[in-house]
Structures are given as structure tokens and as C-alpha cells.
PDB file of C-alpha atoms in Angstrom:
ATOM      1  CA  ASP A1451     100.968 104.008 124.835  1.00 37.00           C
ATOM      2  CA  LEU A1452     101.543 102.674 121.367  1.00 41.00           C
ATOM      3  CA  PHE A1453      98.728 101.374 119.244  1.00 44.00           C
ATOM      4  CA  TYR A1454      99.794  98.449 117.143  1.00 46.00           C
ATOM      5  CA  PRO A1455      97.363  96.025 115.515  1.00 51.00           C
ATOM      6  CA  VAL A1456      99.913  93.333 116.342  1.00 64.00           C
ATOM      7  CA  ALA A1457     102.725  93.388 118.845  1.00 73.00           C
ATOM      8  CA  GLU A1458     105.424  95.869 117.910  1.00 81.00           C
ATOM      9  CA  GLY A1459     108.202  94.111 116.039  1.00 81.00           C
ATOM     10  CA  SER A1460     106.070  91.179 114.911  1.00 86.00           C
ATOM     11  CA  SER A1461     104.196  90.342 111.742  1.00 87.00           C
ATOM     12  CA  ALA A1462     100.673  89.415 110.748  1.00 86.00           C
ATOM     13  CA  ALA A1463      98.683  88.717 107.632  1.00 85.00           C
ATOM     14  CA  VAL A1464      95.227  90.043 106.858  1.00 85.00           C
ATOM     15  CA  PRO A1465      93.501  87.207 104.978  1.00 85.00           C
ATOM     16  CA  GLY A1466      90.370  87.481 102.908  1.00 85.00           C
ATOM     17  CA  GLY A1467      88.839  87.146  99.491  1.00 85.00           C
ATOM     18  CA  PHE A1468      89.048  89.755  96.773  1.00 81.00           C
ATOM     19  CA  GLY A1469      86.915  92.801  97.538  1.00 81.00           C
ATOM     20  CA  THR A1470      86.469  92.060 101.247  1.00 88.00           C
ATOM     21  CA  GLY A1471      88.127  95.229 102.569  1.00 85.00           C
ATOM     22  CA  LYS A1472      91.726  94.166 103.264  1.00 84.00           C
ATOM     23  CA  THR A1473      93.143  97.235 101.500  1.00 80.00           C
ATOM     24  CA  VAL A1474      90.792  99.586 103.343  1.00 82.00           C
ATOM     25  CA  LEU A1475      91.764  98.008 106.674  1.00 87.00           C
ATOM     26  CA  LEU A1476      95.489  98.262 105.932  1.00 83.00           C
ATOM     27  CA  GLN A1477      95.109 101.887 104.819  1.00 80.00           C
ATOM     28  CA  GLN A1478      93.337 102.730 108.086  1.00 82.00           C
ATOM     29  CA  ILE A1479      96.101 101.044 110.085  1.00 85.00           C
ATOM     30  CA  ALA A1480      98.701 103.019 108.127  1.00 81.00           C
ATOM     31  CA  LYS A1481      96.833 106.239 108.862  1.00 80.00           C
ATOM     32  CA  TRP A1482      96.398 105.719 112.576  1.00 81.00           C
ATOM     33  CA  CYS A1483      99.301 103.581 113.798  1.00 85.00           C
ATOM     34  CA  ASP A1484     101.876 105.150 116.081  1.00 84.00           C
ATOM     35  CA  ALA A1485     104.969 104.072 114.171  1.00 91.00           C
ATOM     36  CA  ASP A1486     107.691 106.627 113.509  1.00 94.00           C
ATOM     37  CA  VAL A1487     107.913 105.595 109.843  1.00 96.00           C
ATOM     38  CA  ILE A1488     105.232 104.000 107.682  1.00 95.00           C
ATOM     39  CA  VAL A1489     106.404 102.044 104.632  1.00 96.00           C
ATOM     40  CA  TYR A1490     103.370 101.408 102.422  1.00 93.00           C
ATOM     41  CA  VAL A1491     104.035  98.928  99.612  1.00 94.00           C
ATOM     42  CA  GLY A1492     101.423  98.762  96.863  1.00 89.00           C
ATOM     43  CA  CYS A1493     102.412  95.588  95.047  1.00 89.00           C
ATOM     44  CA  GLY A1494     100.287  94.931  91.985  1.00 84.00           C
ATOM     45  CA  GLU A1495      97.523  97.287  93.082  1.00 81.00           C
ATOM     46  CA  ARG A1496      95.505  99.316  90.597  1.00 84.00           C
ATOM     47  CA  GLY A1497      96.910 102.726  89.780  1.00 85.00           C
ATOM     48  CA  ASN A1498      93.797 104.561  90.986  1.00 86.00           C
ATOM     49  CA  GLU A1499      94.039 102.822  94.385  1.00 83.00           C
ATOM     50  CA  MET A1500      97.639 103.977  94.785  1.00 86.00           C
ATOM     51  CA  ALA A1501      96.650 107.501  93.733  1.00 89.00           C
ATOM     52  CA  ASP A1502      93.945 107.445  96.422  1.00 86.00           C
ATOM     53  CA  VAL A1503      96.479 106.324  99.044  1.00 83.00           C
ATOM     54  CA  LEU A1504      98.846 109.122  98.049  1.00 87.00           C
ATOM     55  CA  ASP A1505      96.042 111.703  98.086  1.00 87.00           C
ATOM     56  CA  GLU A1506      94.706 110.582 101.469  1.00 83.00           C
ATOM     57  CA  LEU A1507      98.115 110.420 103.161  1.00 82.00           C
ATOM     58  CA  SER A1508      99.000 113.901 101.908  1.00 85.00           C
ATOM     59  CA  SER A1509      95.699 115.407 103.061  1.00 87.00           C
ATOM     60  CA  LEU A1510      95.567 113.740 106.491  1.00 84.00           C
ATOM     61  CA  ARG A1511      97.099 115.658 109.395  1.00 83.00           C
ATOM     62  CA  ASP A1512      99.636 113.776 111.487  1.00 83.00           C
ATOM     63  CA  PRO A1513      98.455 113.983 115.120  1.00 77.00           C
ATOM     64  CA  ARG A1514     102.082 113.896 116.282  1.00 78.00           C
ATOM     65  CA  THR A1515     103.419 116.805 114.224  1.00 81.00           C
ATOM     66  CA  GLY A1516     100.443 118.620 112.718  1.00 85.00           C
ATOM     67  CA  GLY A1517     101.992 118.181 109.262  1.00 86.00           C
ATOM     68  CA  ALA A1518     100.890 115.848 106.507  1.00 87.00           C
ATOM     69  CA  LEU A1519     100.919 112.154 107.386  1.00 87.00           C
ATOM     70  CA  LEU A1520     102.819 111.650 104.136  1.00 90.00           C
ATOM     71  CA  ASP A1521     105.829 113.352 105.782  1.00 92.00           C
ATOM     72  CA  ARG A1522     106.543 110.163 107.752  1.00 92.00           C
ATOM     73  CA  THR A1523     105.480 107.744 105.020  1.00 93.00           C
ATOM     74  CA  VAL A1524     107.506 106.009 102.333  1.00 96.00           C
ATOM     75  CA  LEU A1525     105.221 104.934  99.505  1.00 94.00           C
ATOM     76  CA  ILE A1526     106.455 102.194  97.178  1.00 94.00           C
ATOM     77  CA  ALA A1527     104.015 101.918  94.295  1.00 91.00           C
ATOM     78  CA  ASN A1528     104.321  99.054  91.837  1.00 89.00           C
ATOM     79  CA  THR A1529     101.000  98.973  90.074  1.00 86.00           C
ATOM     80  CA  SER A1530      99.546  96.022  88.213  1.00 85.00           C
ATOM     81  CA  ASN A1531     100.647  97.407  84.843  1.00 88.00           C
ATOM     82  CA  MET A1532     104.316  97.635  85.836  1.00 89.00           C
ATOM     83  CA  PRO A1533     106.882  94.948  84.955  1.00 89.00           C
ATOM     84  CA  VAL A1534     106.687  91.715  86.908  1.00 89.00           C
ATOM     85  CA  LEU A1535     110.224  92.136  88.274  1.00 89.00           C
ATOM     86  CA  ALA A1536     109.246  95.499  89.767  1.00 88.00           C
ATOM     87  CA  ARG A1537     106.382  93.788  91.596  1.00 87.00           C
ATOM     88  CA  GLU A1538     108.727  91.092  92.841  1.00 87.00           C
ATOM     89  CA  ALA A1539     111.259  93.651  94.082  1.00 91.00           C
ATOM     90  CA  SER A1540     108.704  95.932  95.752  1.00 93.00           C
ATOM     91  CA  ILE A1541     108.152  93.729  98.808  1.00 93.00           C
ATOM     92  CA  TYR A1542     111.887  93.301  99.388  1.00 94.00           C
ATOM     93  CA  THR A1543     112.403  97.033  98.890  1.00 96.00           C
ATOM     94  CA  GLY A1544     109.764  97.860 101.487  1.00 96.00           C
ATOM     95  CA  ALA A1545     111.318  95.559 104.086  1.00 96.00           C
ATOM     96  CA  THR A1546     114.793  96.946 103.385  1.00 97.00           C
ATOM     97  CA  VAL A1547     113.625 100.554 103.740  1.00 98.00           C
ATOM     98  CA  ALA A1548     111.931  99.714 107.042  1.00 97.00           C
ATOM     99  CA  GLU A1549     115.083  97.982 108.295  1.00 97.00           C
ATOM    100  CA  PHE A1550     117.119 101.048 107.350  1.00 97.00           C
ATOM    101  CA  TYR A1551     114.917 103.230 109.578  1.00 97.00           C
ATOM    102  CA  ARG A1552     114.907 100.571 112.305  1.00 97.00           C
ATOM    103  CA  ASP A1553     118.701 100.592 112.319  1.00 96.00           C
ATOM    104  CA  MET A1554     118.544 104.379 112.787  1.00 96.00           C
ATOM    105  CA  GLY A1555     116.469 103.837 115.959  1.00 97.00           C
ATOM    106  CA  TYR A1556     112.934 104.292 114.602  1.00 96.00           C
ATOM    107  CA  ARG A1557     109.834 102.148 114.976  1.00 96.00           C
ATOM    108  CA  SER A1558     108.718 101.336 111.442  1.00 96.00           C
ATOM    109  CA  VAL A1559     105.747  99.496 110.041  1.00 95.00           C
ATOM    110  CA  VAL A1560     105.542  97.836 106.622  1.00 96.00           C
ATOM    111  CA  ILE A1561     102.092  97.667 105.070  1.00 93.00           C
ATOM    112  CA  ALA A1562     102.390  95.135 102.219  1.00 92.00           C
ATOM    113  CA  ASP A1563      99.372  95.201  99.950  1.00 87.00           C
ATOM    114  CA  SER A1564      99.303  92.604  98.523  1.00 82.00           C
ATOM    115  CA  THR A1565     101.579  89.686  99.242  1.00 88.00           C
ATOM    116  CA  SER A1566      99.277  87.558  97.078  1.00 88.00           C
ATOM    117  CA  ARG A1567     100.124  89.674  94.055  1.00 89.00           C
ATOM    118  CA  TRP A1568     103.766  89.388  95.049  1.00 90.00           C
ATOM    119  CA  ALA A1569     103.384  85.589  95.027  1.00 90.00           C
ATOM    120  CA  GLU A1570     101.836  85.845  91.561  1.00 90.00           C
ATOM    121  CA  ALA A1571     104.864  87.848  90.439  1.00 90.00           C
ATOM    122  CA  LEU A1572     107.149  85.151  91.857  1.00 90.00           C
ATOM    123  CA  ARG A1573     105.148  82.566  89.896  1.00 92.00           C
ATOM    124  CA  GLU A1574     105.539  84.547  86.658  1.00 91.00           C
ATOM    125  CA  VAL A1575     109.294  84.942  87.146  1.00 90.00           C
ATOM    126  CA  ALA A1576     109.689  81.243  87.972  1.00 90.00           C
ATOM    127  CA  SER A1577     107.803  80.179  84.859  1.00 89.00           C
ATOM    128  CA  ARG A1578     109.891  82.488  82.665  1.00 90.00           C
ATOM    129  CA  THR A1579     113.151  81.163  84.098  1.00 90.00           C
ATOM    130  CA  GLY A1580     112.134  77.531  83.749  1.00 89.00           C
ATOM    131  CA  GLU A1581     111.913  76.768  87.462  1.00 88.00           C
ATOM    132  CA  LEU A1582     109.924  73.625  88.175  1.00 86.00           C
ATOM    133  CA  PRO A1583     106.455  74.538  89.393  1.00 86.00           C
ATOM    134  CA  ALA A1584     104.852  73.246  92.550  1.00 88.00           C
ATOM    135  CA  GLU A1585     101.190  73.458  93.527  1.00 85.00           C
ATOM    136  CA  GLU A1586      99.093  75.675  91.213  1.00 85.00           C
ATOM    137  CA  GLY A1587     102.196  76.680  89.273  1.00 85.00           C
ATOM    138  CA  TYR A1588     103.770  78.606  92.139  1.00 88.00           C
ATOM    139  CA  PRO A1589     107.510  78.136  92.669  1.00 90.00           C
ATOM    140  CA  ALA A1590     108.497  75.430  95.140  1.00 90.00           C
ATOM    141  CA  GLY A1591     110.216  78.044  97.300  1.00 89.00           C
ATOM    142  CA  LEU A1592     107.119  80.234  97.733  1.00 90.00           C
ATOM    143  CA  ALA A1593     106.444  79.193 101.327  1.00 90.00           C
ATOM    144  CA  SER A1594     110.080  79.867 102.222  1.00 92.00           C
ATOM    145  CA  ALA A1595     109.998  83.270 100.480  1.00 91.00           C
ATOM    146  CA  LEU A1596     106.826  84.292 102.336  1.00 91.00           C
ATOM    147  CA  ALA A1597     108.231  83.090 105.664  1.00 92.00           C
ATOM    148  CA  ALA A1598     111.533  84.890 105.066  1.00 93.00           C
ATOM    149  CA  PHE A1599     109.665  88.133 104.361  1.00 93.00           C
ATOM    150  CA  TYR A1600     107.422  87.978 107.449  1.00 92.00           C
ATOM    151  CA  GLU A1601     110.370  86.892 109.611  1.00 94.00           C
ATOM    152  CA  ARG A1602     112.125  90.193 108.881  1.00 95.00           C
ATOM    153  CA  ALA A1603     109.879  91.759 111.511  1.00 95.00           C
ATOM    154  CA  ALA A1604     111.787  92.316 114.731  1.00 94.00           C
ATOM    155  CA  ARG A1605     112.204  94.478 117.779  1.00 95.00           C
ATOM    156  CA  VAL A1606     115.856  95.269 118.429  1.00 95.00           C
ATOM    157  CA  ARG A1607     118.222  97.394 120.471  1.00 95.00           C
ATOM    158  CA  THR A1608     120.442  99.280 118.048  1.00 93.00           C
ATOM    159  CA  LEU A1609     124.184  99.680 118.449  1.00 92.00           C
ATOM    160  CA  ALA A1610     123.457 103.230 119.645  1.00 92.00           C
ATOM    161  CA  GLY A1611     121.228 101.781 122.395  1.00 94.00           C
ATOM    162  CA  ALA A1612     117.822 102.757 120.982  1.00 94.00           C
ATOM    163  CA  ASP A1613     114.834 100.422 121.041  1.00 95.00           C
ATOM    164  CA  ALA A1614     113.619 100.100 117.460  1.00 96.00           C
ATOM    165  CA  SER A1615     111.445  97.782 115.410  1.00 96.00           C
ATOM    166  CA  VAL A1616     110.004  96.633 112.118  1.00 96.00           C
ATOM    167  CA  THR A1617     106.382  95.501 112.224  1.00 94.00           C
ATOM    168  CA  ILE A1618     105.001  93.859 109.077  1.00 94.00           C
ATOM    169  CA  LEU A1619     101.361  93.611 108.008  1.00 93.00           C
ATOM    170  CA  GLY A1620     100.435  92.018 104.714  1.00 90.00           C
ATOM    171  CA  ALA A1621      97.258  91.283 102.788  1.00 87.00           C
ATOM    172  CA  ILE A1622      96.712  87.740 101.547  1.00 88.00           C
ATOM    173  CA  SER A1623      93.895  86.830  99.170  1.00 83.00           C
TER     174      SER A1623
END
């Protein structure tokens, strides 16, 4: 049977303070989940953390194929020193890539680390474009943007008749 930390085709957030192990937990889920395609989004993470993810995924053996786990992983790395618009786009890019594989009949999982840093990027963009701020300077549409992202998780039957899904897991500080 499949191992999913949440029901296949649904979404969940891993909440916690900074330094409490959310990234480690999400990396372990990425390593051991039974999805056909893993889309790991490092949004605003430190460069050395993303290098560690890349190194670990390339050295781990995939129990399904015997090859590197990286062979079934798409890694989207937008580190903290990259432009704010790249951080904003990374979460959307990850969901779109997962939906592409879902539409091809695969079970995909999006690991979004961290949606909090994505929200910070949205706040920076909103302040630069003159959007009126809401609570703590975040854009008024932040709750809608977060909901729209997590709602992209779904289990579907493709036009070709395959059962496929997008499962989304995100870290929230």
C-alpha cells in the first residue's frame, strides 16, 4: 500500500517555530514517500540546505528502481539570496510541475519548504508595488493566495483513465 503522511491528493501544513525540525521532517517524507514524482521546492532556504538536499537525494537509493532517488525528483531551488520574484514564483512553479505529472497519470507530491518565506516574498512584492498592507504588512490577499495554493492538491482520473494525484505538504513558521 501507499505511504502518505496525509491522504493522497490532499494537502497539509507542517507548523512550527524556526529551528524546530520542519525541514528535516519534510526531507524525510520526500525521501520515503511512495509518490511517482517528488517536487521539492526550496523557497527562501539557505544555499547550504539546498545543497544538502541535492546531495542526499542523489546518494539515496530508490527502493522502487534501485537508482538514485533524485531520478524521480524535481528540485526547485530558490535560495534566500535570490531575487524576491524568484521566491514568489517558486511555489507556483512547483505546483504547476506537479500538475503536469498528475495530468500524465502520475502520483506527485509537492514538498514546499517554506510557505512562510513565500509569504514574506509576497509581502515584499506588495510593498514594492504599493499594494495596501494588511496585518503585519502582509498583502490583504495572503490568506486567499495560501488557500489557492493548498487547494491545488487533488486526486483525479485523467482523460486517459489513470488515477493520479497531487499531494501538497508545506512548512509554516
